[in-house]
mmCIF file of C-alpha atoms in Angstrom:
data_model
loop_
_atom_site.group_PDB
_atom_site.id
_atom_site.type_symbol
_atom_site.label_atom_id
_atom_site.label_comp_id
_atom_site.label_asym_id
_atom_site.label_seq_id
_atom_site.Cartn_x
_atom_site.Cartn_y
_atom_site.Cartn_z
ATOM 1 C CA UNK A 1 62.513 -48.448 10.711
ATOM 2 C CA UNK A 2 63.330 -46.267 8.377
ATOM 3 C CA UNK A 3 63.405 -43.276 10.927
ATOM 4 C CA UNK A 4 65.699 -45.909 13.698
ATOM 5 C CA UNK A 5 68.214 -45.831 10.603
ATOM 6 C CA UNK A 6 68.645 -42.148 10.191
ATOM 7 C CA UNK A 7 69.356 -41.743 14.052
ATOM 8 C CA UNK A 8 71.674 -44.602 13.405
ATOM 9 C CA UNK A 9 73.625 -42.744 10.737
ATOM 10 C CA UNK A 10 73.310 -39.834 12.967
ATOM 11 C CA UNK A 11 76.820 -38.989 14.705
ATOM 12 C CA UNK A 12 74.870 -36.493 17.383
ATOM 13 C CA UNK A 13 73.256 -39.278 18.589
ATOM 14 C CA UNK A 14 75.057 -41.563 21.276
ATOM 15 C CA UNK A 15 73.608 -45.456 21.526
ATOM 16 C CA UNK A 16 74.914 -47.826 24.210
ATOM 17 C CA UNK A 17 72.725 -51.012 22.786
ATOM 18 C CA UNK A 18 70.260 -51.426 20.377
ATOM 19 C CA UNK A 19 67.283 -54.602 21.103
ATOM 20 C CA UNK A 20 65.108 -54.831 18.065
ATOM 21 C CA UNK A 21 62.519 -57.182 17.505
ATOM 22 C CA UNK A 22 63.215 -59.763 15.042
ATOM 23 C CA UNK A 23 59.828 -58.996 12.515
ATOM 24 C CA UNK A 24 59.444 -55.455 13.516
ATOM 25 C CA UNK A 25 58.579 -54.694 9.768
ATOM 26 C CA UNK A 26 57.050 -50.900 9.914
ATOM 27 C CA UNK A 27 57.936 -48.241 8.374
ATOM 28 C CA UNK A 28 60.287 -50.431 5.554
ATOM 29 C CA UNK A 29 63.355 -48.979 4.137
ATOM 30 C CA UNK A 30 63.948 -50.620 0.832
ATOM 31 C CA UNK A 31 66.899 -47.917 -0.043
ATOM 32 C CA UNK A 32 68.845 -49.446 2.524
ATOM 33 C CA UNK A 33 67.410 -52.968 2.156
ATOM 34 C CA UNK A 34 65.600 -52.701 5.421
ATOM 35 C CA UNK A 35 62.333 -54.795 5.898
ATOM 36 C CA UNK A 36 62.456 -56.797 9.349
ATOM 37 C CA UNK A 37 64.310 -56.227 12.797
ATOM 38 C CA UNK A 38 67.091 -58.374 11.264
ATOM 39 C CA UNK A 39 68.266 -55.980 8.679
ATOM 40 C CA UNK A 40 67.912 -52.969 10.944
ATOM 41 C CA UNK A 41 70.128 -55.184 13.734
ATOM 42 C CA UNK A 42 72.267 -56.296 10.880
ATOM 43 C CA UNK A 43 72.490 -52.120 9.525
ATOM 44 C CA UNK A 44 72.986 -51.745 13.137
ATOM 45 C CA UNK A 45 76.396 -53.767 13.476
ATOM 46 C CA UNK A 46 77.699 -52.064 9.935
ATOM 47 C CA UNK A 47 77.193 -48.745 11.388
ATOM 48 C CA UNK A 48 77.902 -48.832 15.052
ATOM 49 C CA UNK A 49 80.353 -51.866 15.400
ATOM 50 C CA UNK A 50 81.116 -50.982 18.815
ATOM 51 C CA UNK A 51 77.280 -51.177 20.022
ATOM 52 C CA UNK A 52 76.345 -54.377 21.193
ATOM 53 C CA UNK A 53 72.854 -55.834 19.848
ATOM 54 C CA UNK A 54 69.773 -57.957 21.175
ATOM 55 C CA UNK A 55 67.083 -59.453 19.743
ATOM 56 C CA UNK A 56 63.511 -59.975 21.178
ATOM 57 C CA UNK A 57 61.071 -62.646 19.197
ATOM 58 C CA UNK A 58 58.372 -65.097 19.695
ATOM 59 C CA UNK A 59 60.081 -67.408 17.311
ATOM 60 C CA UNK A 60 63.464 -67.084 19.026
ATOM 61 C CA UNK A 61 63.817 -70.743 18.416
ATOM 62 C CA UNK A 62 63.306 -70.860 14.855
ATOM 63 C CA UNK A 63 65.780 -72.899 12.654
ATOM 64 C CA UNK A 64 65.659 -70.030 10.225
ATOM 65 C CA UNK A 65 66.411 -67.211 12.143
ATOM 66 C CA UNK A 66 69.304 -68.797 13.662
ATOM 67 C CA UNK A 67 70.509 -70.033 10.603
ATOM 68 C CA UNK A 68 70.467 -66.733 8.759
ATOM 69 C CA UNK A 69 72.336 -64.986 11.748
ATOM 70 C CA UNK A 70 74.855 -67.706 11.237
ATOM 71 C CA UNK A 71 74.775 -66.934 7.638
ATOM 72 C CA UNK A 72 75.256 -63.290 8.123
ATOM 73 C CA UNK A 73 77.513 -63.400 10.594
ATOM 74 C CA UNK A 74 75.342 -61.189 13.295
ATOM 75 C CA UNK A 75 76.315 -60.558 16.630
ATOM 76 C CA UNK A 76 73.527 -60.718 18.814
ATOM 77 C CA UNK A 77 74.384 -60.693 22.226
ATOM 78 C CA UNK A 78 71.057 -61.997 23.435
ATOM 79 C CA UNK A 79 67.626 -63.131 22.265
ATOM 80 C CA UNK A 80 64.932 -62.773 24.021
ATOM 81 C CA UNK A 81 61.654 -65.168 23.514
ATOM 82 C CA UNK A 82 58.608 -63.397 24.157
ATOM 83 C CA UNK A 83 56.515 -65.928 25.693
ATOM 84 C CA UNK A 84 59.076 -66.399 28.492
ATOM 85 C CA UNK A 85 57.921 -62.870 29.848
ATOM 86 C CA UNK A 86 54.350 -61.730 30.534
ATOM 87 C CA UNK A 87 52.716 -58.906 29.212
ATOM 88 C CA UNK A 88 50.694 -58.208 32.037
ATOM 89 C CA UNK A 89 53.476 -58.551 34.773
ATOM 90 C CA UNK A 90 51.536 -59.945 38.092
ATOM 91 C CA UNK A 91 55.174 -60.623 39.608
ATOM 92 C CA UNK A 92 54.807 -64.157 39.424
ATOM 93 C CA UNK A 93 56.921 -64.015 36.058
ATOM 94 C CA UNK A 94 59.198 -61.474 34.389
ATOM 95 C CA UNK A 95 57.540 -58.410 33.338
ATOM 96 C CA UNK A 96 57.406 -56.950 29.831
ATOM 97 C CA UNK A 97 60.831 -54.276 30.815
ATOM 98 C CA UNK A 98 62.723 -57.633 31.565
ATOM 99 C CA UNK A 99 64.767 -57.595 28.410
ATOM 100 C CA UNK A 100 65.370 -54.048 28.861
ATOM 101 C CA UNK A 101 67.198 -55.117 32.536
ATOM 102 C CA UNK A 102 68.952 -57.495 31.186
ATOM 103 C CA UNK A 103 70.549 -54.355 28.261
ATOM 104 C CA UNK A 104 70.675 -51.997 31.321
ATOM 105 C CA UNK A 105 72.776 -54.622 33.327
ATOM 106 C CA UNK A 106 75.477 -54.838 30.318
ATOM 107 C CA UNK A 107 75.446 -51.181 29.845
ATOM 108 C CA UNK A 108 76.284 -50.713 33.657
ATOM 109 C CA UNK A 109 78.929 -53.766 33.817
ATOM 110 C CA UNK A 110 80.718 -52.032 30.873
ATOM 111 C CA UNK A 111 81.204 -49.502 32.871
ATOM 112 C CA UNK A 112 82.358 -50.820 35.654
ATOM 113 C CA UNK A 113 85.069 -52.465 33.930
ATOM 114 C CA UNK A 114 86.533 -49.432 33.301
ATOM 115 C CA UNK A 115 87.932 -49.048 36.376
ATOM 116 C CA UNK A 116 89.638 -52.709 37.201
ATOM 117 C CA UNK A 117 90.201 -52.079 40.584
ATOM 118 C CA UNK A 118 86.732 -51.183 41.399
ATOM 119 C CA UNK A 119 85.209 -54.839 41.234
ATOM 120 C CA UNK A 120 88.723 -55.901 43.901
ATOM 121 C CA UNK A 121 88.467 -52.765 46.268
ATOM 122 C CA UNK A 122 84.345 -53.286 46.718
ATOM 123 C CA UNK A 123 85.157 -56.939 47.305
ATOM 124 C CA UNK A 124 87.840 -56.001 49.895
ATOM 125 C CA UNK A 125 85.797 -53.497 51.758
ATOM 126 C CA UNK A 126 82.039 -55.319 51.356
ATOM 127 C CA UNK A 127 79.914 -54.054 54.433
ATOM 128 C CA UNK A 128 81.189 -50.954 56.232
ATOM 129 C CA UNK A 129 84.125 -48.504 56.973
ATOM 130 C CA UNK A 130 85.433 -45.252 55.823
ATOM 131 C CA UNK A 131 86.309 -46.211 52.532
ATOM 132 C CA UNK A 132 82.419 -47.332 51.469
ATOM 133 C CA UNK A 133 81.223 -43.918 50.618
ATOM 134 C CA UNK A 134 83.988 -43.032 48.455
ATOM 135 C CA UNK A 135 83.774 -46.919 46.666
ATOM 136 C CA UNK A 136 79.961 -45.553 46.606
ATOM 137 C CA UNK A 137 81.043 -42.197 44.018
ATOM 138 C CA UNK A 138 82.721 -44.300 41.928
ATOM 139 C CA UNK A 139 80.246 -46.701 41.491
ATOM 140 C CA UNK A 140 77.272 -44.328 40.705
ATOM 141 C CA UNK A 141 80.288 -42.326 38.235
ATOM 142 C CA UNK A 142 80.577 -45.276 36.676
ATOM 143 C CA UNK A 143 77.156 -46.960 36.307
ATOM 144 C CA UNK A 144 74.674 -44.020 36.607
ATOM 145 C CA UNK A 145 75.251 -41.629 33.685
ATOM 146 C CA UNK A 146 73.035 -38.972 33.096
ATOM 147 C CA UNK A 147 69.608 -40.080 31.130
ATOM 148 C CA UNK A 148 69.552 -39.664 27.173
ATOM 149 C CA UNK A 149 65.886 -38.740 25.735
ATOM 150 C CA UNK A 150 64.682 -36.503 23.197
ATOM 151 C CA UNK A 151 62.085 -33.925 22.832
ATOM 152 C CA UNK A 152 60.183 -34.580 19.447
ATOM 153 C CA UNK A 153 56.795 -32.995 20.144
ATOM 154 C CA UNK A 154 55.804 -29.184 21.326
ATOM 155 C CA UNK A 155 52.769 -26.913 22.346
ATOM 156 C CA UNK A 156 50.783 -25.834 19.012
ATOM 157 C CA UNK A 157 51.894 -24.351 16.414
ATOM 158 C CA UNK A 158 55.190 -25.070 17.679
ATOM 159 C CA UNK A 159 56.383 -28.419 15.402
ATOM 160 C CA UNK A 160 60.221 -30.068 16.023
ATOM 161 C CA UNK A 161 61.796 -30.528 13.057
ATOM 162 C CA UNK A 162 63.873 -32.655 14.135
ATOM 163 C CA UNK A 163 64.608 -34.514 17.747
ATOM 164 C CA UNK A 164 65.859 -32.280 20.677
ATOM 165 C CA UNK A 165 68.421 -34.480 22.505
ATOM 166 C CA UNK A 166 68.115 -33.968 26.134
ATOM 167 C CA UNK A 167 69.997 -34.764 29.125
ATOM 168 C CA UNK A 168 68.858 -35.414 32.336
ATOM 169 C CA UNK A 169 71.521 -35.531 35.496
ATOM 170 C CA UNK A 170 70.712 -36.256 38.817
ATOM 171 C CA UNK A 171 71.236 -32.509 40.868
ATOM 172 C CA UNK A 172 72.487 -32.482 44.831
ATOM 173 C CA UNK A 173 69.177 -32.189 46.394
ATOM 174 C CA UNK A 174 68.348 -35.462 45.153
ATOM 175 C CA UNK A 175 66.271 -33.804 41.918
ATOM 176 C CA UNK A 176 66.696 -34.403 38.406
ATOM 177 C CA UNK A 177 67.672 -31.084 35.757
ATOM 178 C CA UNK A 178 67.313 -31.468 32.268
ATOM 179 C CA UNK A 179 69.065 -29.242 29.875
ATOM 180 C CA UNK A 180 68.760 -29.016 25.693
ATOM 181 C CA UNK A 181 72.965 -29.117 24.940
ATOM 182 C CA UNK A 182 72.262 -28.366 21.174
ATOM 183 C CA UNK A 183 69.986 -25.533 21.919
ATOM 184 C CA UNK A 184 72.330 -23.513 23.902
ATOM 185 C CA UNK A 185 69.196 -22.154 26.346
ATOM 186 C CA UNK A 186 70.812 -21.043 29.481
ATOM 187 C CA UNK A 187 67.661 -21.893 31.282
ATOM 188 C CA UNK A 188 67.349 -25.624 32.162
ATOM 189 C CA UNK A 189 64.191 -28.154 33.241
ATOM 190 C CA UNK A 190 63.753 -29.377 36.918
ATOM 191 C CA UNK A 191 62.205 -32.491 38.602
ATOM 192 C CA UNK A 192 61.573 -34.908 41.038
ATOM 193 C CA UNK A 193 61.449 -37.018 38.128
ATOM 194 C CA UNK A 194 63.168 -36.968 34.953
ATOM 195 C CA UNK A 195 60.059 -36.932 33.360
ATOM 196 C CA UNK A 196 58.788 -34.096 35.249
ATOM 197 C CA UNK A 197 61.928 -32.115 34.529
ATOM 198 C CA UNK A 198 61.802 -33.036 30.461
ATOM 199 C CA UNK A 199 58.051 -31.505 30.266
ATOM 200 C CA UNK A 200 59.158 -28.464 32.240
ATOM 201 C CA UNK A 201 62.087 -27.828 30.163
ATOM 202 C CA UNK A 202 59.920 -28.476 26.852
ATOM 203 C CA UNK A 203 57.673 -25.453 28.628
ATOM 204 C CA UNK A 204 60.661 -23.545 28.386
ATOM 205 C CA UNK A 205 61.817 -23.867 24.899
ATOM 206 C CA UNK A 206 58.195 -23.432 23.337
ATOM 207 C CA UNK A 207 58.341 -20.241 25.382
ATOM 208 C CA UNK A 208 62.034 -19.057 23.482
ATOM 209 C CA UNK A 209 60.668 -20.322 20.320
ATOM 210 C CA UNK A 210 57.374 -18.691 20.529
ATOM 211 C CA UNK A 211 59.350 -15.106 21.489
ATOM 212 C CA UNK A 212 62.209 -15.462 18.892
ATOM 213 C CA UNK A 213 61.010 -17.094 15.783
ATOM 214 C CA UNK A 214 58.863 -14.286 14.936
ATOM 215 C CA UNK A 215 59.941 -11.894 12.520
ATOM 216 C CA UNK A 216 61.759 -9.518 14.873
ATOM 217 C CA UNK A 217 65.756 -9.240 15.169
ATOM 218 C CA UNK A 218 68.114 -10.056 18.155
ATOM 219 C CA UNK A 219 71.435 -9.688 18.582
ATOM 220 C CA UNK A 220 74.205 -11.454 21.116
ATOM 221 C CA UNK A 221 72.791 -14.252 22.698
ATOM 222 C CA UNK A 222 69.010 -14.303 21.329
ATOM 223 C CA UNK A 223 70.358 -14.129 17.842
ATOM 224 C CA UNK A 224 72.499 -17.091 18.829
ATOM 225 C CA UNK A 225 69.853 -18.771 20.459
ATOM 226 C CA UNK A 226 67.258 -17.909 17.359
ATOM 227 C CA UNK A 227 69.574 -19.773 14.992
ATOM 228 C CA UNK A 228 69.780 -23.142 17.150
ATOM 229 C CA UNK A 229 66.041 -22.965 18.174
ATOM 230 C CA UNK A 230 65.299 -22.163 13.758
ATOM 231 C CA UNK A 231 67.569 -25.721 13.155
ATOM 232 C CA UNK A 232 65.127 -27.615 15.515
ATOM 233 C CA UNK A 233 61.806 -26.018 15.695
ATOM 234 C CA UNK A 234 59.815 -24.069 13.368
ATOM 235 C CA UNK A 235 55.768 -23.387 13.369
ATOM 236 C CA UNK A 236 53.095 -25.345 11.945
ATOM 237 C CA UNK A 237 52.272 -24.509 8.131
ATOM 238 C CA UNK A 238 48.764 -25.314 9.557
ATOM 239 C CA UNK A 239 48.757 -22.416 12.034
ATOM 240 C CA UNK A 240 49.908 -19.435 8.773
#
């Protein structure tokens, strides 16, 4: 909790929604009065006002909770009772992810909404003509931006210090490339999957750590790139 508060605070870090559960209650934060998923939704609202905020519980009818997000004036947007999904997910009920589709939905109608004559024009031209592909851009420019994740383990000795932020974009021949912004590598990550692409770009920054953070100097770019890569990474006291 205490960790989900200090990416909060964190301005690097870019959040579309945040869904918490309600008694989440690890890793307690009593400097910033954080014990449950409450507070941290609560924290959430004070910090990022413009994020919205769900809730997932198995006592999403409880009189008290609703009473003290009444009391405390929280917006929740949704909350989600666990025992209307199933764990398991045979497909005769909604999986475990189904909360997650519901945030993903909102994200991707915000969006949309940001171009008001989208919604009109794909109304007007539903089925087919010349104008669906270019209706088609602008719908995956609007609700497909590129995939947010962060790098926060590495080969031994090689520890991060702190998350990488990585973003993965979808490329022309239909595979994903995932690229280290902060880092400044000029080499990226690729994929059929975004997951494939993260690993092989993690390959490639434990290979520029491994060469730079020794004890030699670099000038130009290396030097550069030695000072980003000495922010995130660094090697484990365990391996001196």
């Amino acid at each position: 909790m205490a960790d989900a508060a200090d990416y909060l605070l964190n301005s690097s870090f870019h959040f579309d929604a945040l869904l918490a559960d309600l008694y989440f209650e690890k890793g307690e934060d009593p400097s910033r009065d954080l014990y449950d998923g409450l507070d941290l939704i609560e924290f959430s609202v004070a910090t990022r006002p413009e994020m919205d905020v769900y809730a997932v519980s198995a006592h999403a009818d409880s009189y008290n909770f609703k009473r003290k997000v009444i009391e405390r004036k929280i917006p929740v947007k949704h909350l989600f009772d666990k025992r209307d999904f199933a764990i398991a997910g045979d497909g005769s009920e909604p999986t475990a992810d189904e909360p997650w589709n519901v945030v993903r939905l909102d994200v991707y109608k915000r969006r949309l909404a940001r171009d008001p004559n989208l919604i009109a024009e794909l109304d007007a031209h539903f089925g087919t003509g010349p104008e669906v592909s270019s209706l088609l851009g602008r719908v995956l420019a609007n609700v497909s931006p590129p995939i947010v994740t962060y790098i926060e383990t590495l080969p031994a000795p090689l520890v991060a210090k702190v998350p990488i932020e990585v973003i993965c974009t979808p490329t022309s021949d239909g595979t994903v490339c995932a690229s280290a912004p902060h880092l400044g590598l000029l080499v990226d990550g690729y994929g059929d999957l975004a997951s494939e692409a993260v690993e092989q770009l993690r390959e490639v920054i434990a290979a520029h750590a491994t060469e730079l953070l020794g004890e030699g100097e670099f000038t130009g770019y290396a030097a550069a790139l030695k000072s980003h890569l000495r922010h995130h990474i660094e090697f484990s006291h365990d391996a001196d």
